[in-house]
Coordinates of C-alpha atoms and ligand atoms in Angstrom, one line a residue:
X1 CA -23.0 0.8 -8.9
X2 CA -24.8 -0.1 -5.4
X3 CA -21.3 -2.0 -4.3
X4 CA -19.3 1.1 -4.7
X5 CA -21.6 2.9 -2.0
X6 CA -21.1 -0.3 0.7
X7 CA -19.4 0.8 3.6
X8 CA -16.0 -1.5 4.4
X9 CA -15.2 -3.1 7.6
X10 CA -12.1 -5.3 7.9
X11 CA -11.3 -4.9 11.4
X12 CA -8.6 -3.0 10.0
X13 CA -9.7 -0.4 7.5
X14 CA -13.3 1.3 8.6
X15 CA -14.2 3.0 5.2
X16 CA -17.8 4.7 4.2
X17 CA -17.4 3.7 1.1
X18 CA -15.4 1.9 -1.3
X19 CA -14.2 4.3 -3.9
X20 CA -11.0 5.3 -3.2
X21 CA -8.8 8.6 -4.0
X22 CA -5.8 7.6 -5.9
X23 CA -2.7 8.7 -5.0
X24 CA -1.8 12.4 -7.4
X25 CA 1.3 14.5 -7.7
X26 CA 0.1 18.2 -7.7
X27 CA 3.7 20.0 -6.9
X28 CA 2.2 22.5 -4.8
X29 CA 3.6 22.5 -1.8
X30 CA 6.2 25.7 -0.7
X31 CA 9.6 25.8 0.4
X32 CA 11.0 23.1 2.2
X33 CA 8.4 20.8 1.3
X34 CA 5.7 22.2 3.5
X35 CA 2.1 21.6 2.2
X36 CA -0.2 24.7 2.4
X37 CA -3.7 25.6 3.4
X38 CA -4.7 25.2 -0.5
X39 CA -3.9 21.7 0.1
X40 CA -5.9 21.3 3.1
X41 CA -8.9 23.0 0.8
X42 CA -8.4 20.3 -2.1
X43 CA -8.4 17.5 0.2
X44 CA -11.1 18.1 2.0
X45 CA -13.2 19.0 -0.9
X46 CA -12.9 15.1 -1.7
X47 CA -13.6 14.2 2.1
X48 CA -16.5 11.8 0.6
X49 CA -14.2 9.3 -0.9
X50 CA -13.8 6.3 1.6
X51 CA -10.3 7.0 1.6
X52 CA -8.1 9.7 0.6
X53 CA -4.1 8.6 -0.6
X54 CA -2.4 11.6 -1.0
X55 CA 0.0 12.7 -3.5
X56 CA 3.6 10.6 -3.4
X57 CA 5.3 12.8 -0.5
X58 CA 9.2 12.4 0.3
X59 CA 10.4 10.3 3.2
X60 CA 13.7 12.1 2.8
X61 CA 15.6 15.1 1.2
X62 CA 17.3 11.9 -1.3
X63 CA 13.7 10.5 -1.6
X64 CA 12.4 13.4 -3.5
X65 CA 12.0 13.1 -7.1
X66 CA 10.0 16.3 -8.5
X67 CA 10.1 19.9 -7.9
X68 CA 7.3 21.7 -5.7
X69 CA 6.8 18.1 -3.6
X70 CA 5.6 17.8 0.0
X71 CA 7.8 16.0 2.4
X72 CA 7.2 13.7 5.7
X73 CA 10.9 14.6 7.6
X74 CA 11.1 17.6 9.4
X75 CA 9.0 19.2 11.9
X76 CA 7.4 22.4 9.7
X77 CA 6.4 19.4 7.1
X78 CA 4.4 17.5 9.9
X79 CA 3.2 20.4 11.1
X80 CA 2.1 21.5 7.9
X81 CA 0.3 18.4 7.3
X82 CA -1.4 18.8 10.3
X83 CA -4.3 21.4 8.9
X84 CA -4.5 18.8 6.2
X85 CA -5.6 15.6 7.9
X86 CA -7.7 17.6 10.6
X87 CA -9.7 19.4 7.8
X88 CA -10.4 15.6 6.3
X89 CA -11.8 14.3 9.3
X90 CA -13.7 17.5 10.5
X91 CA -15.5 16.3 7.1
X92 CA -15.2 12.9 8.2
X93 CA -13.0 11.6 5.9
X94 CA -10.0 8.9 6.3
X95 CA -6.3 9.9 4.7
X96 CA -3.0 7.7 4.3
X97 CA -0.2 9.8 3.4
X98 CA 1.8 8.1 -0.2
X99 CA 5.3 7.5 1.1
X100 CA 7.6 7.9 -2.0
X101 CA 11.2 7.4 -1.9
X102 CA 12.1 8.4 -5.8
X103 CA 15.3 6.7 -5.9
X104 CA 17.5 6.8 -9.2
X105 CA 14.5 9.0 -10.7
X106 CA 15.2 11.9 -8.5
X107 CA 18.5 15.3 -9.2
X108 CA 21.1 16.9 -8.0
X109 CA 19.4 20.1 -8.4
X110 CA 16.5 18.9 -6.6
X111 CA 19.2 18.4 -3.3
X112 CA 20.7 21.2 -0.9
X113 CA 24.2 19.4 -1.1
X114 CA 23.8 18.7 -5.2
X115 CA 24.8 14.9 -4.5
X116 CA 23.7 12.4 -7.1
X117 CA 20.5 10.1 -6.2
X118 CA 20.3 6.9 -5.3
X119 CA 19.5 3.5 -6.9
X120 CA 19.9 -0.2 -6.5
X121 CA 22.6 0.1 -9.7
X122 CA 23.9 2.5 -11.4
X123 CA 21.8 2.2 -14.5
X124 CA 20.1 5.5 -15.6
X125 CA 16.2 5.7 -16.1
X126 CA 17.2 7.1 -19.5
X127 CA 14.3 9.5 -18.9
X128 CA 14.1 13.6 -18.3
X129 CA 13.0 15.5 -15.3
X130 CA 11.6 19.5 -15.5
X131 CA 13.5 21.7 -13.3
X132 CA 13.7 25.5 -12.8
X133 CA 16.4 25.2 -15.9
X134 CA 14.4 23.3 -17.7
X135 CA 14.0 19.9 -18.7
X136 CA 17.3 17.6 -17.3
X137 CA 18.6 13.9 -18.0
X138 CA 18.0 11.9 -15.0
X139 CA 21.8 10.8 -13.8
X140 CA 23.2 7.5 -13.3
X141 CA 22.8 7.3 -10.2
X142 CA 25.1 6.4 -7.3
X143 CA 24.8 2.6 -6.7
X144 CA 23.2 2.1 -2.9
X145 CA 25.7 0.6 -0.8
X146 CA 24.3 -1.9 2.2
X147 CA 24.5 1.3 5.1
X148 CA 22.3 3.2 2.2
X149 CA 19.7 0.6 2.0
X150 CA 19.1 0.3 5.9
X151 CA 18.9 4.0 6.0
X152 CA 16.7 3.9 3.4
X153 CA 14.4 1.4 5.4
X154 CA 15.4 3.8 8.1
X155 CA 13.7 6.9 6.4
X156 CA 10.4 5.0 5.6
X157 CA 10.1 4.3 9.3
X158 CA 10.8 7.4 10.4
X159 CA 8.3 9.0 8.0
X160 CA 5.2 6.6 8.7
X161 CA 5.8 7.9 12.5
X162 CA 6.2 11.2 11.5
X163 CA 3.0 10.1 9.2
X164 CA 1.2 9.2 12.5
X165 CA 2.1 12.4 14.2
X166 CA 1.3 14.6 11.8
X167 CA -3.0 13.4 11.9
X168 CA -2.9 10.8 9.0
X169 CA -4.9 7.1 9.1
X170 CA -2.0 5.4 7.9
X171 CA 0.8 5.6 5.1
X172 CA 0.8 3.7 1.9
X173 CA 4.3 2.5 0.6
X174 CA 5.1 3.3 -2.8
X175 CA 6.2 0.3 -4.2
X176 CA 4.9 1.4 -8.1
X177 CA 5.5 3.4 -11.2
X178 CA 9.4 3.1 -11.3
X179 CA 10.1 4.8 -8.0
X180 CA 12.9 3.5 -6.0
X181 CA 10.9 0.6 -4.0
X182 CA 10.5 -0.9 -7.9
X183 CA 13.7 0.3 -8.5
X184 CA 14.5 -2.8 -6.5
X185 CA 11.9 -5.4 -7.8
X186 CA 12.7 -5.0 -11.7
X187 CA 15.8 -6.9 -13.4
X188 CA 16.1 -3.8 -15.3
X189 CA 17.1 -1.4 -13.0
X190 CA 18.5 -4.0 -10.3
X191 CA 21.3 -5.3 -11.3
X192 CA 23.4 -6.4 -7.6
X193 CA 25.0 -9.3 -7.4
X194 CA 24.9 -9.1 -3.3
X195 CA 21.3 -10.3 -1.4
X196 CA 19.0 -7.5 -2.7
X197 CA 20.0 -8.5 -6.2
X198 CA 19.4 -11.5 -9.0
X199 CA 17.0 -14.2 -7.9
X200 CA 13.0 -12.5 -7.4
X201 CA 13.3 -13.6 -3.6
X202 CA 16.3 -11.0 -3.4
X203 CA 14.9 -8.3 -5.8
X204 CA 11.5 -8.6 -3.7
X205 CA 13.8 -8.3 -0.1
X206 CA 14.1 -4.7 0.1
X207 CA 10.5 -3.7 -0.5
X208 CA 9.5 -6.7 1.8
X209 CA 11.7 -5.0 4.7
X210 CA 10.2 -1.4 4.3
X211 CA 6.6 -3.2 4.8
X212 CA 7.7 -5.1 7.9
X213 CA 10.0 -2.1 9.5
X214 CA 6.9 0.2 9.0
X215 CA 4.6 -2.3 10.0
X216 CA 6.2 -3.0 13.3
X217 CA 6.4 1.3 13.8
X218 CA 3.3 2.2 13.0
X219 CA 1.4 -1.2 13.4
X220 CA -0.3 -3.2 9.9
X221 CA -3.3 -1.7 10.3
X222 CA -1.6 1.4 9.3
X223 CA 0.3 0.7 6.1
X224 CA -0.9 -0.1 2.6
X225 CA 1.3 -1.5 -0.1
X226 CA 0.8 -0.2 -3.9
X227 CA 2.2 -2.0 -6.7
X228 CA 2.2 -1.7 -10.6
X229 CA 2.8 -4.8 -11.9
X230 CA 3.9 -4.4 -15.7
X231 CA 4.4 -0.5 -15.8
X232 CA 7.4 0.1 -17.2
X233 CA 7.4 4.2 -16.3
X234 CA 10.4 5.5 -15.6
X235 CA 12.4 3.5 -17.6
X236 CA 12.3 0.3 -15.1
X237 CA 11.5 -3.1 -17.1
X238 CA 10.8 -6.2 -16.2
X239 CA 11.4 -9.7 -17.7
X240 CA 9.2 -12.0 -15.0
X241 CA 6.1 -10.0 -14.4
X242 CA 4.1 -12.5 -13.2
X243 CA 6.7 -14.2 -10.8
X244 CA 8.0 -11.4 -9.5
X245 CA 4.4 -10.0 -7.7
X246 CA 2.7 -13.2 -7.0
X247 CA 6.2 -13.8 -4.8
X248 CA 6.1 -10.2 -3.5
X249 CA 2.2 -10.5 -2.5
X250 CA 3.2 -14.0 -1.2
X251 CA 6.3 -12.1 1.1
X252 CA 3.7 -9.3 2.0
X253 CA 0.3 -11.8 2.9
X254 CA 1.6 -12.6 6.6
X255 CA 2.3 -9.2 7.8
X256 CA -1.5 -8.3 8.2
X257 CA -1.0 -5.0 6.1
X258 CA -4.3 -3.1 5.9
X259 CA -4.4 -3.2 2.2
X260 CA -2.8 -3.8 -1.3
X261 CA -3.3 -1.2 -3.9
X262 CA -2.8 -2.7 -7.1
X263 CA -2.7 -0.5 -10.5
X264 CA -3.5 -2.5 -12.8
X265 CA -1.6 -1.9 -16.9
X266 CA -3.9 -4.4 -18.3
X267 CA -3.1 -7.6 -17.0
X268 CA -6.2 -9.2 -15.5
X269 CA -5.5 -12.2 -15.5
X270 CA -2.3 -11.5 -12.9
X271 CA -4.3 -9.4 -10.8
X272 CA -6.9 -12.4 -10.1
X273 CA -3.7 -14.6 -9.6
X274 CA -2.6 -11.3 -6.8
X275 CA -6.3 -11.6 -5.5
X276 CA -6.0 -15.3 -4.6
X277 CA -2.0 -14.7 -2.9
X278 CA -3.3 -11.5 -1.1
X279 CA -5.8 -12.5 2.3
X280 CA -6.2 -9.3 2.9
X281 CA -7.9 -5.8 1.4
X282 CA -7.4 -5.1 -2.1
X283 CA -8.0 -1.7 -3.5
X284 CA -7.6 -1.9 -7.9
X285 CA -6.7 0.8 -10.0
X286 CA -8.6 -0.8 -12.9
X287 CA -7.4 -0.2 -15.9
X288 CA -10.1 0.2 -18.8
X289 CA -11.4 -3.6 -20.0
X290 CA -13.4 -1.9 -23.0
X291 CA -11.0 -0.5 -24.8
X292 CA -11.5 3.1 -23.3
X293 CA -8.7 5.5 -22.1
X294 CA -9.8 5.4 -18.7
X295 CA -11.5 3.5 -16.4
X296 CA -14.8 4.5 -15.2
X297 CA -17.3 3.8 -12.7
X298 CA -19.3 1.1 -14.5
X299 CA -15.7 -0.8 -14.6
X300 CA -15.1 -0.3 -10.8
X301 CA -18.4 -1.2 -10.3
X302 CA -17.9 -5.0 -12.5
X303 CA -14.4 -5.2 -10.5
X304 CA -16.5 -5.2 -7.2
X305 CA -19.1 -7.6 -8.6
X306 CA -16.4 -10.3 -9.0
X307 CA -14.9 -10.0 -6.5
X308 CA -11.8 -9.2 -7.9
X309 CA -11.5 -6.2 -5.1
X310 CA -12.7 -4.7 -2.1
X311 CA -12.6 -1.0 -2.8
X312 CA -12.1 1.1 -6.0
X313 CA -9.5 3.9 -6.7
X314 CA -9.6 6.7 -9.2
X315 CA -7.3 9.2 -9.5
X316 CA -8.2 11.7 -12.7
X317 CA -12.1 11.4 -11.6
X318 CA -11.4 12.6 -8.4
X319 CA -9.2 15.0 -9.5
X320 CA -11.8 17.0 -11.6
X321 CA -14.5 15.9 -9.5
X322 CA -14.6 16.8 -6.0
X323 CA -17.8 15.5 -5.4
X324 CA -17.3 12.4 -7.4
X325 CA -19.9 9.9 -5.2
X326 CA -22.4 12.3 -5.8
X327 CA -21.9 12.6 -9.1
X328 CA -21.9 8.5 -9.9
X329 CA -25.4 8.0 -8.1
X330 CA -26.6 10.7 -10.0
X331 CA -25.1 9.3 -13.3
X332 CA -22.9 12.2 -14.3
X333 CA -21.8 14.3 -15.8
X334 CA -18.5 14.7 -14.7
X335 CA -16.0 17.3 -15.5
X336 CA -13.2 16.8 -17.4
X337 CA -9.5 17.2 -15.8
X338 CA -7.5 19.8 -17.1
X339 CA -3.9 17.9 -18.0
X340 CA -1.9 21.6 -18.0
X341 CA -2.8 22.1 -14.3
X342 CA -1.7 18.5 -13.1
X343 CA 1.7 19.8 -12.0
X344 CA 1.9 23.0 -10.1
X345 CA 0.3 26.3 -10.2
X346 CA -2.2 27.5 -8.0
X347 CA -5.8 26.8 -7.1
X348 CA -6.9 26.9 -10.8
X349 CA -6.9 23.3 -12.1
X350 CA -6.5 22.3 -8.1
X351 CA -9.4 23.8 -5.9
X352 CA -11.5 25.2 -8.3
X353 CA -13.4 21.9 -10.3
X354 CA -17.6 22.9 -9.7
X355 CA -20.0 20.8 -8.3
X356 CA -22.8 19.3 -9.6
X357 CA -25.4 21.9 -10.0
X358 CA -28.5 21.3 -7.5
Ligands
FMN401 C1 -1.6 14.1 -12.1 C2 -1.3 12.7 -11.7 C3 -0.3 12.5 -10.7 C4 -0.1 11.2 -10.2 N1 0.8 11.0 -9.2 C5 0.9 9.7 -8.6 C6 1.6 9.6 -7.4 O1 2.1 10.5 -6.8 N2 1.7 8.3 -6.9 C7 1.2 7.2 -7.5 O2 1.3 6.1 -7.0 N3 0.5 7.4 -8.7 C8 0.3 8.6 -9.2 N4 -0.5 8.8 -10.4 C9 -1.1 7.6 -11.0 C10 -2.6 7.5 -10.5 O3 -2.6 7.2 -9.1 C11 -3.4 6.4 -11.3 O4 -2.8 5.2 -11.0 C12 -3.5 6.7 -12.8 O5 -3.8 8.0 -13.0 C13 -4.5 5.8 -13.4 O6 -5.8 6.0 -12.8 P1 -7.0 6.9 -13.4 O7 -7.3 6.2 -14.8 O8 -8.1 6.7 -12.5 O9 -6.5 8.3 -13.6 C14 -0.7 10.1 -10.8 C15 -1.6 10.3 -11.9 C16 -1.9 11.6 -12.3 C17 -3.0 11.8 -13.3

């Protein structure tokens, strides 16, 4: 396990260690998409990871794609924010804020002005959201019109600023998991005919142009790029897998990003193909080689060993485990998340996981 404790120095990212806090939806922020002290509690309880990627957060009112979400555009959400990242690096810990624009999978009801969402065609995910009434078809949404797209670039920028503002390290762009920046990359859900459509050059253009409008805001160093090659949540598909990230990585490599954050579905062989396009950092979500539901230390540990990555992310283990780099040099045990807390509530499930017994 010795790599996982080595500290990383890239002249971009200064980390004490390389195990890495996934990025988790907990819908617990309050009205108007302000995070709250709890937040800043659960956060810094997992100060020890080398970094800390927040939960997806909103770069917009369109962007948001769950109830209970935190937000990066208005002034009470930076603020907000604001006890977060200083109660992090009181405890010496590093935190990027997840920028997540949700795209087609986002509601009406989840709006002010009811409008429908926005995605690259108007192809339903065919999936359901929960609301306050209950569980809802996500609509067809409205198909993004060339203005749409450069404000959608727009918001991203104007988040990672607001990002910067607000205390955090840097911003990671959520290009994964169905969300809109994906949206754009998969044949299934991107059907345009104009230049952010068809060929993989112009299904990779949009995501390409978030990473160099942030980039050039907030600086490189800054911004981290997460991909899910193969994941097929949210109803997105996609025909040319491999193609379609090795060009993206490719598009991505000369604007110095400070990382990729690659979660892996199982596809090993594609992320060492990533690892030679990508100069850079690479952080891996592994996904279990063995067979296992979940990926553990002793896997993170192998990915480090051959070099297939620089730093290790976990998202359940941290979830349940505030003190998870205690608990791996120790050996375990570890707790066991609690799946009925994921998603809202209050500390229980969120604040309240024990530490190892001294
Ligand atoms: C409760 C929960 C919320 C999640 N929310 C996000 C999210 O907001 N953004 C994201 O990129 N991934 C999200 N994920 C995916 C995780 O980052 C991670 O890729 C996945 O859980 C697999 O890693 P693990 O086996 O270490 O849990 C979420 C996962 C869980 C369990």
């Amino acid at each position: 396990m010795k790599g996982l404790f080595e500290p990383l120095s890239d002249g971009k990212l200064e980390l004490s260690n390389r195990l890495v806090m996934a990025p988790m939806t907990r819908s617990r922020a309050v009205e108007d998409g302000k995070v709250t002290e709890l937040t800043a509690e659960y956060y810094a309880q997992r100060a020890s990871a080398g970094l800390i990627i927040t939960e997806g957060t909103q770069p917009s009112v369109r962007g948001q794609g769950y109830i209970w979400t935190p937000g990066l555009h208005s002034d009470g959400q930076v603020e907000a924010w604001r006890a977060v990242t200083g109660a992090v690096h009181a405890k010496g810990g590093r935190i990027f804020a997840q920028l997540m624009h949700a795209g087609r999978v986002g509601h009406p009801a989840l709006y002010p002005d009811g409008a429908l969402p926005l995605g690259p065609s108007p192809i339903a995910s065919g999936e359901q959201l929960f609301t306050l009434d209950g569980m809802l078809d996500h609509p067809e949404p409205r198909e993004m019109t060339l203005d749409d797209i450069a404000q959608a670039v727009q918001e991203f920028v104007d988040a990672a600023r607001n990002a910067v503002a607000a205390g955090f390290d840097g911003v990671e762009l959520h290009g994964a998991n169905g969300y809109l920046i994906h949206q754009f990359l998969t044949d299934g859900s991107n059907r345009r005919t104009d230049a952010y459509g068809g060929t993989v050059q112009n299904r990779i253009r949009f995501g390409v142009e978030v990473a160099r409008a942030v980039a050039e805001a907030i600086g490189p160093e800054h911004v981290g790029f997460r991909v899910s090659p193969g994941n097929d949540a949210n109803g997105v598909s996609e025909s040319d897998t491999p193609e379609l990230y090795t060009a993206l990585v490719t598009a991505l490599a000369p604007l110095g990003l400070a990382y990729l954050h690659i979660m892996e579905t199982g596809l090993r062989d594609l992320t060492r193909t990533l690892r030679a396009a990508w100069p850079g950092t690479l952080i891996l979500n592994p996904h279990p080689v063995s067979g296992d539901i979940q990926a553990g230390p002793e896997d993170g540990a192998e990915a480090l060993r051959e070099g297939l990555a620089d730093a290790i992310s976990f998202a359940r283990l941290w979830l349940a485990n505030p003190d998870l780099p205690e608990r791996i040099r120790a050996g375990g045990p570890y707790n066991e998340p609690d799946p009925a807390s994921f998603y809202g509530g209050d500390h229980r499930g969120y604040t309240d996981y024990p530490l190892l017994a001294v």
